[in-house]
mmCIF file of C-alpha atoms in Angstrom:
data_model
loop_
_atom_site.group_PDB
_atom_site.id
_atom_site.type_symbol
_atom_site.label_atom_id
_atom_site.label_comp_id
_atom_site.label_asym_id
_atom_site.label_seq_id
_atom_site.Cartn_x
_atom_site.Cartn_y
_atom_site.Cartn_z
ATOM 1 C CA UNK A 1101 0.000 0.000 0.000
ATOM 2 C CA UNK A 1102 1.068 3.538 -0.834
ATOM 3 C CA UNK A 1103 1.718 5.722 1.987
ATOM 4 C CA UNK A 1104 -0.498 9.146 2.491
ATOM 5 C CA UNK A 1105 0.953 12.822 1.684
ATOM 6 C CA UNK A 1106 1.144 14.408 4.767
ATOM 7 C CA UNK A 1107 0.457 18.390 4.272
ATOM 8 C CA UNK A 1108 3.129 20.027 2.504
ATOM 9 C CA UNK A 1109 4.672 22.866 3.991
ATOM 10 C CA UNK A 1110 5.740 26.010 2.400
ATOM 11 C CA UNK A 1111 8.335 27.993 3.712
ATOM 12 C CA UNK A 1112 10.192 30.828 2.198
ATOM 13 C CA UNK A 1113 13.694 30.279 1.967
ATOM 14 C CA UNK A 1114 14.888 33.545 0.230
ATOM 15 C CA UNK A 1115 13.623 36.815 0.023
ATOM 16 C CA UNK A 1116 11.349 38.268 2.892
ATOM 17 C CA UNK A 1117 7.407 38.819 3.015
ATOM 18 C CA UNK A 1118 7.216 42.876 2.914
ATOM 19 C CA UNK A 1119 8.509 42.745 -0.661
ATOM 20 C CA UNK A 1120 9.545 45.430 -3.378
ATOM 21 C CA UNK A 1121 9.017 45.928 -6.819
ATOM 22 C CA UNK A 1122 11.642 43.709 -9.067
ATOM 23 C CA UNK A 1123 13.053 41.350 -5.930
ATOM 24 C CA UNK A 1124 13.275 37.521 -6.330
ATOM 25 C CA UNK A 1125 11.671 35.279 -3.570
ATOM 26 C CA UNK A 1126 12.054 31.830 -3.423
ATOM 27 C CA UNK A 1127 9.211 29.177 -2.024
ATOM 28 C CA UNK A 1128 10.135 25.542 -0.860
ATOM 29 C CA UNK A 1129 7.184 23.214 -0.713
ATOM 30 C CA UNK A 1130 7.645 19.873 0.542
ATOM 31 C CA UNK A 1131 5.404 16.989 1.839
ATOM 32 C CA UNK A 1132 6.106 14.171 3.417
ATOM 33 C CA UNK A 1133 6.063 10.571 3.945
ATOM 34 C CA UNK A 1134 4.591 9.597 0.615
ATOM 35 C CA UNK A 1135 4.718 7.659 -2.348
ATOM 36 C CA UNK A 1136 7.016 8.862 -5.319
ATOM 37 C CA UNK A 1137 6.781 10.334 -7.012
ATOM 38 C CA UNK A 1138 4.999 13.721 -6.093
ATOM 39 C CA UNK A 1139 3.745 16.443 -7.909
ATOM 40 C CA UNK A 1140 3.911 20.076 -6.133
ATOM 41 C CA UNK A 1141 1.379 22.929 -7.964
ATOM 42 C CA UNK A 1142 2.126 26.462 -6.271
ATOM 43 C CA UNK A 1143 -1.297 28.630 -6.269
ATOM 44 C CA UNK A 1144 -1.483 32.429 -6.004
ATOM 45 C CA UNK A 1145 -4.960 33.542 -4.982
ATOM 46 C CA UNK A 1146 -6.237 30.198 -5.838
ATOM 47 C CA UNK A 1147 -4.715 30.319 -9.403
ATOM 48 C CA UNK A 1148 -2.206 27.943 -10.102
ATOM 49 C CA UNK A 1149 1.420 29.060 -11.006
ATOM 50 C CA UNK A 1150 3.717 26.445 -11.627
ATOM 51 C CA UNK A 1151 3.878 22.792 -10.827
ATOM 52 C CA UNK A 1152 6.910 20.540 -10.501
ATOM 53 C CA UNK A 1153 7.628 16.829 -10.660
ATOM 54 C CA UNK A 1154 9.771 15.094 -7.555
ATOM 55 C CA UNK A 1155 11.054 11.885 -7.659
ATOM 56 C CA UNK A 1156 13.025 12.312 -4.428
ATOM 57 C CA UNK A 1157 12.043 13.403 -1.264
ATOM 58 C CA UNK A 1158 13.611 16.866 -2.140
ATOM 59 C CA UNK A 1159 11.194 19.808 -2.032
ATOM 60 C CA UNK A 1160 10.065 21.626 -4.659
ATOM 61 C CA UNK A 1161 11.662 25.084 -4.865
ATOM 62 C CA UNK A 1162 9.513 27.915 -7.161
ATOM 63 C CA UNK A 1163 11.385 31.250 -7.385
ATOM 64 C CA UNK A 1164 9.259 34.271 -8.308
ATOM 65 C CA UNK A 1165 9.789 38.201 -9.099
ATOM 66 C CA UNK A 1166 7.395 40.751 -8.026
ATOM 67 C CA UNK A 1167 6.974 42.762 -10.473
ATOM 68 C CA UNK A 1168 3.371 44.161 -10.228
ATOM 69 C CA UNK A 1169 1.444 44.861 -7.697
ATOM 70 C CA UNK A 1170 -1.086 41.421 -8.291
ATOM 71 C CA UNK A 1171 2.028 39.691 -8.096
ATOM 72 C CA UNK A 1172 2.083 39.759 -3.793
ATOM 73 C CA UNK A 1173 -0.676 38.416 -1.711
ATOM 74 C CA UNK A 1174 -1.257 34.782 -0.745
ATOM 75 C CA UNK A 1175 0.221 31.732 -1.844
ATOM 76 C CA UNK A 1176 -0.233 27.907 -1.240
ATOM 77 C CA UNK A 1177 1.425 24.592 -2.593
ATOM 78 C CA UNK A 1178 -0.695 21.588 -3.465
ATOM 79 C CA UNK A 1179 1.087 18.097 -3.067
ATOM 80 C CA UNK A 1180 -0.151 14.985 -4.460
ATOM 81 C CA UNK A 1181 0.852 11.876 -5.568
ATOM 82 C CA UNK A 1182 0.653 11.016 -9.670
ATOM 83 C CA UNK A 1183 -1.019 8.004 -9.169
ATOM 84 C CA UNK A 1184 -3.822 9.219 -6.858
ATOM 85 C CA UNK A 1185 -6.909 11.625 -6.973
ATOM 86 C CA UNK A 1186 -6.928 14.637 -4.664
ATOM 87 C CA UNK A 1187 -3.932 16.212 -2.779
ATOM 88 C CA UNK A 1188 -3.150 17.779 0.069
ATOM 89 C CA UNK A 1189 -2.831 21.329 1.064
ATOM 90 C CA UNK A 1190 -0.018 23.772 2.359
ATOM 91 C CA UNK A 1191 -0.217 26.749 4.861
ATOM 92 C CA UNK A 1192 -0.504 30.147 3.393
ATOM 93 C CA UNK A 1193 2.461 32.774 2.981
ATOM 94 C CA UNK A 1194 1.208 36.177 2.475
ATOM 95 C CA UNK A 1195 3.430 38.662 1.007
ATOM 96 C CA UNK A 1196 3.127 42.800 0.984
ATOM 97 C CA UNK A 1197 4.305 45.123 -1.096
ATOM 98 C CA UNK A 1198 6.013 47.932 0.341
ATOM 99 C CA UNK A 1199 6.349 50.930 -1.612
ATOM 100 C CA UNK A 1200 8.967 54.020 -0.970
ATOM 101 C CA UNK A 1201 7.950 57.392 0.992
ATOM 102 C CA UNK A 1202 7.713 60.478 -0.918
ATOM 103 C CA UNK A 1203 9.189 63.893 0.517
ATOM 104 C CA UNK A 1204 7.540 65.148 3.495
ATOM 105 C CA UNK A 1205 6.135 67.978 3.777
ATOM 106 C CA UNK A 1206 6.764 70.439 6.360
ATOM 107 C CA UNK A 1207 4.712 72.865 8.148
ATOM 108 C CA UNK A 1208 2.717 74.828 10.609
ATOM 109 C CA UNK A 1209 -1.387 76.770 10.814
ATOM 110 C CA UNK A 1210 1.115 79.685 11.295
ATOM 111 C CA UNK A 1211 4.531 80.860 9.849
ATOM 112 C CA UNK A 1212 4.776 84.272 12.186
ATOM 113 C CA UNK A 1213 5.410 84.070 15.992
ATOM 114 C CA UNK A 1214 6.137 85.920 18.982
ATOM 115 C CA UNK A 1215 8.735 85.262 22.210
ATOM 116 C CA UNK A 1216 6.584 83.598 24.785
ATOM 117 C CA UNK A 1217 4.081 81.973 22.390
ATOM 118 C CA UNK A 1218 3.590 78.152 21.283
ATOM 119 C CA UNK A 1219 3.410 76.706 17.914
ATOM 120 C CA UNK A 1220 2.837 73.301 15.842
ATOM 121 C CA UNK A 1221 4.820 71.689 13.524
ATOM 122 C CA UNK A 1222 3.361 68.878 10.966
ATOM 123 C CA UNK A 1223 5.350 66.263 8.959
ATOM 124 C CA UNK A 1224 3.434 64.398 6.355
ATOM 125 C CA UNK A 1225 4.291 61.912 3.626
ATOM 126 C CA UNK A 1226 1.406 61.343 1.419
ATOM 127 C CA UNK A 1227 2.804 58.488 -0.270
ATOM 128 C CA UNK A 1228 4.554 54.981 0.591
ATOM 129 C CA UNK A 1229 3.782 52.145 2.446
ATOM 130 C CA UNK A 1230 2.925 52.404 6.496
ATOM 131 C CA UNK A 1231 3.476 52.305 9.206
ATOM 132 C CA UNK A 1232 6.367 56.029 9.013
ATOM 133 C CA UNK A 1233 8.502 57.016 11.214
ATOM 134 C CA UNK A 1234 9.030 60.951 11.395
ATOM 135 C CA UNK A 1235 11.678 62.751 12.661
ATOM 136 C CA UNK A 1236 11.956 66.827 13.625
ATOM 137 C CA UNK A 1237 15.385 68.541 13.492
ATOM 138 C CA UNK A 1238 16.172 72.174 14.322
ATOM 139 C CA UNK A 1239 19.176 72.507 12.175
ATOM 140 C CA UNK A 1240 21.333 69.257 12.375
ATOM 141 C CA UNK A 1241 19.679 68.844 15.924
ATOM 142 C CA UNK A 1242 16.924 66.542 16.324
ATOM 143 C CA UNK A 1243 14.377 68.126 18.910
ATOM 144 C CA UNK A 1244 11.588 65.150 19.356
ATOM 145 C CA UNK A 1245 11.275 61.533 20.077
ATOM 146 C CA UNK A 1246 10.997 59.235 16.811
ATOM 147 C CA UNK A 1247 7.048 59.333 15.713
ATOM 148 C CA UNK A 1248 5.729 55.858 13.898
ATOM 149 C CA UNK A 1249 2.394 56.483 12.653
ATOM 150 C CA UNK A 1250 -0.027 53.766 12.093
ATOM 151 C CA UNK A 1251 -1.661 55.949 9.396
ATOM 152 C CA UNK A 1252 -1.802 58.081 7.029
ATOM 153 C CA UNK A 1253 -1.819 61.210 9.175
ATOM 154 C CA UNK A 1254 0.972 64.114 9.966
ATOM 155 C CA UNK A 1255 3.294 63.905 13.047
ATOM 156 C CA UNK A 1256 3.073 66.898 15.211
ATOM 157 C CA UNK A 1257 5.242 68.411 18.121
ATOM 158 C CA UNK A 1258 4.364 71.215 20.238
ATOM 159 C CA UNK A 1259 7.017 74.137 20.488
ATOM 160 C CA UNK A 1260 7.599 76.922 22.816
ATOM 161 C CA UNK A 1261 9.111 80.099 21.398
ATOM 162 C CA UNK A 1262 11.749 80.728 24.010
ATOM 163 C CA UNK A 1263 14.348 82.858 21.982
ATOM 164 C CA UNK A 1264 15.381 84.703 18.875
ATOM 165 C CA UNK A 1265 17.343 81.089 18.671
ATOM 166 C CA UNK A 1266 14.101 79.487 18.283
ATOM 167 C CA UNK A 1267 13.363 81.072 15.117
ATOM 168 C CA UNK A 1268 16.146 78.969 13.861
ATOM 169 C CA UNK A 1269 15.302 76.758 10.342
ATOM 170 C CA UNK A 1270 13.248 73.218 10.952
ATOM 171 C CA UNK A 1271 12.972 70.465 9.209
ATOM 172 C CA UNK A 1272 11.932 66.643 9.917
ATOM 173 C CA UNK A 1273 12.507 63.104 7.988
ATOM 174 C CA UNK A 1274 10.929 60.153 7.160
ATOM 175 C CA UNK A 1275 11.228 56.627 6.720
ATOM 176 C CA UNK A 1276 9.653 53.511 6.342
ATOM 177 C CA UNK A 1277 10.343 49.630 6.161
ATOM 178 C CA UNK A 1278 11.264 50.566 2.124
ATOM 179 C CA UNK A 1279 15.388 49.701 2.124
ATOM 180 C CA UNK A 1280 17.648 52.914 1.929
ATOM 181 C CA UNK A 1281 15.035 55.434 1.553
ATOM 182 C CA UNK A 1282 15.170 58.255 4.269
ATOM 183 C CA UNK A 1283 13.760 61.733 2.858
ATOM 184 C CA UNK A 1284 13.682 64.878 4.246
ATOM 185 C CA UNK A 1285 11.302 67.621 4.029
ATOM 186 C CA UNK A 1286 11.790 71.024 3.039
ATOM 187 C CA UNK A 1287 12.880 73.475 5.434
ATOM 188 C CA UNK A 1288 10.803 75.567 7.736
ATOM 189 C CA UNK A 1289 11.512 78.907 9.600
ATOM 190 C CA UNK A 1290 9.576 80.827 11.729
ATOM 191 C CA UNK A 1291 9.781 84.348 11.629
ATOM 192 C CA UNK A 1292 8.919 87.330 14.434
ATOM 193 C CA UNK A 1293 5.685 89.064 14.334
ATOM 194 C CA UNK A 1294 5.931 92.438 15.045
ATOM 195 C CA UNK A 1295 4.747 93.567 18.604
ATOM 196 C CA UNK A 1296 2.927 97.242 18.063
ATOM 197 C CA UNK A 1297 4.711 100.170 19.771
ATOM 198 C CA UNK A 1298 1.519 101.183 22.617
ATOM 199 C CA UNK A 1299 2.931 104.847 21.726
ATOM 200 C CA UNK A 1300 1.319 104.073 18.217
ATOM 201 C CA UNK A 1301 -2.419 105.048 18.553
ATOM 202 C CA UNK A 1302 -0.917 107.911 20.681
ATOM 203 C CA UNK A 1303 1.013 109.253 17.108
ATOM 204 C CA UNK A 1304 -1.688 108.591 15.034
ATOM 205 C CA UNK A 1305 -4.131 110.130 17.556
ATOM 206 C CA UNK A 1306 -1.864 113.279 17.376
ATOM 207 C CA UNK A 1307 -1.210 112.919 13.578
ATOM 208 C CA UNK A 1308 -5.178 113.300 12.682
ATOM 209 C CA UNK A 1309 -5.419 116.342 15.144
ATOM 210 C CA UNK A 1310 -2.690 118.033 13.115
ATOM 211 C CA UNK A 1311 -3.827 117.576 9.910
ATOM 212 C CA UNK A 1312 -7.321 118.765 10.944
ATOM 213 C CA UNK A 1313 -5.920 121.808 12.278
ATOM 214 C CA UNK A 1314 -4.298 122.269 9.315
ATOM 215 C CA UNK A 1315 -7.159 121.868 6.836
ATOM 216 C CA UNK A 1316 -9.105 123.431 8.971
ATOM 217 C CA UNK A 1317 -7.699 126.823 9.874
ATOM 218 C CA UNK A 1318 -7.760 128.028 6.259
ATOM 219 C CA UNK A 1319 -11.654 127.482 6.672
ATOM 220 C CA UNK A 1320 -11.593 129.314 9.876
ATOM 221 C CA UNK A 1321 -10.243 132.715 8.515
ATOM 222 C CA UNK A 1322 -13.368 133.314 6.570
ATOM 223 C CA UNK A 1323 -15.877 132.071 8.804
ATOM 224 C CA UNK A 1324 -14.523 133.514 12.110
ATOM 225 C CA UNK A 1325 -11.695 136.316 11.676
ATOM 226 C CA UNK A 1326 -13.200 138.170 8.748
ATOM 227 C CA UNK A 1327 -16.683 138.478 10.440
ATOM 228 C CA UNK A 1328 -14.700 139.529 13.626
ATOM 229 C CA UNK A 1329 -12.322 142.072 11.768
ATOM 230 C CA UNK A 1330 -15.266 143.977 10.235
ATOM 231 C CA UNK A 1331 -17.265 144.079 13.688
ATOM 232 C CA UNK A 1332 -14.668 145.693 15.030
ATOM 233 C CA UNK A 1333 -14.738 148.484 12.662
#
């Protein structure tokens, strides 16, 4: 009697699971005790792939590129024998594509501050795969904690404006599981609002009176000195 395929397994054995575009992966599949010899049938999303023939208990090895996108989700191996109906199934491997950041962008509700006053800064990439990890930098210092965000929404630290050294040029980076691909954003600077003098409304208060004495007194002379001069006669 012929013995029974166990359940192959499938294991990748080079190459990871969060995949990019154009890298090789390879899949073993392998069942076993059984009767030789076997045929193994790889399956993407329940489509078959490839199949291969063993005549020795070596398993079958299918080596695949990504290069699309429908290329990476889940895969399973089929193992049966060639002289039997049926076959038995593999556990899954699930691969994800992950895709490179674009430049964040850098920036705050408001570009104007005083001494004494706190402000916002946001860091945002709007593209590549999550989770990101942000990073804020006040000239080659960094100034927060590293930020991973879960989604697709801006990091933000809280500042106080301390000092005219605060006003200093900001920028942040990101990065994400994507090999060699830290960007940085564009750079941000804060610049001092102007405080108003409280002598101001004082000189414009004394400015208006001036001018309507002088536009005025040329309309006095006939209305008030003339009438006066030739009473007096």
């Amino acid at each position: 009697l012929s013995e029974m395929l166990s359940n192959p397994k499938l294991v990748l054995v080079q190459g990871t699971l969060n995949v990019v575009m154009k890298q090789n992966v390879t899949l073993s599949c392998l069942s076993e005790p059984g009767s030789l010899p076997v045929r193994y049938t790889l399956f993407k999303h329940n489509q078959q792939v490839s199949a291969l023939n063993r005549s020795d208990l070596t398993p079958a090895l299918f080596t695949l590129t990504i290069s699309s996108a429908s290329d990476v989700g889940e895969y399973k191996c089929k193992a049966e024998c060639n002289n039997s109906s049926g076959g038995k199934y593999s556990n899954s491997l699930q691969f994800t594509l992950i895709e490179p950041i674009s430049k964040p962008v850098l920036s705050s509700p408001t570009s104007q501050a005083k001494k004494g006053q706190n402000v916002t800064l946001s860091c945002l990439s709007e593209n590549g795969s999550l989770p990101i990890t942000y990073l804020f930098f006040k000239g080659t210092q960094n100034i927060s904690p590293q930020k991973t965000m879960q989604k697709r929404e801006a990091a933000v630290i809280f500042l106080f404006i301390n000092s005219l050294s605060d006003f200093g040029t900001y920028k942040c980076k990101a990065n994400n599981s994507f090999p060699n691909n830290t960007k940085y954003s564009n750079a941000f600077n804060f610049t001092l609002a102007e405080e108003r003098s409280h002598s101001q409304p004082l000189i414009i208060s004394l400015g208006l009176i001036l001018l309507l004495l002088i536009i005025g007194f040329p309309v006095a002379i006939p209305c008030f000195i003339i009438p006066l001069y030739k009473a007096s006669e």
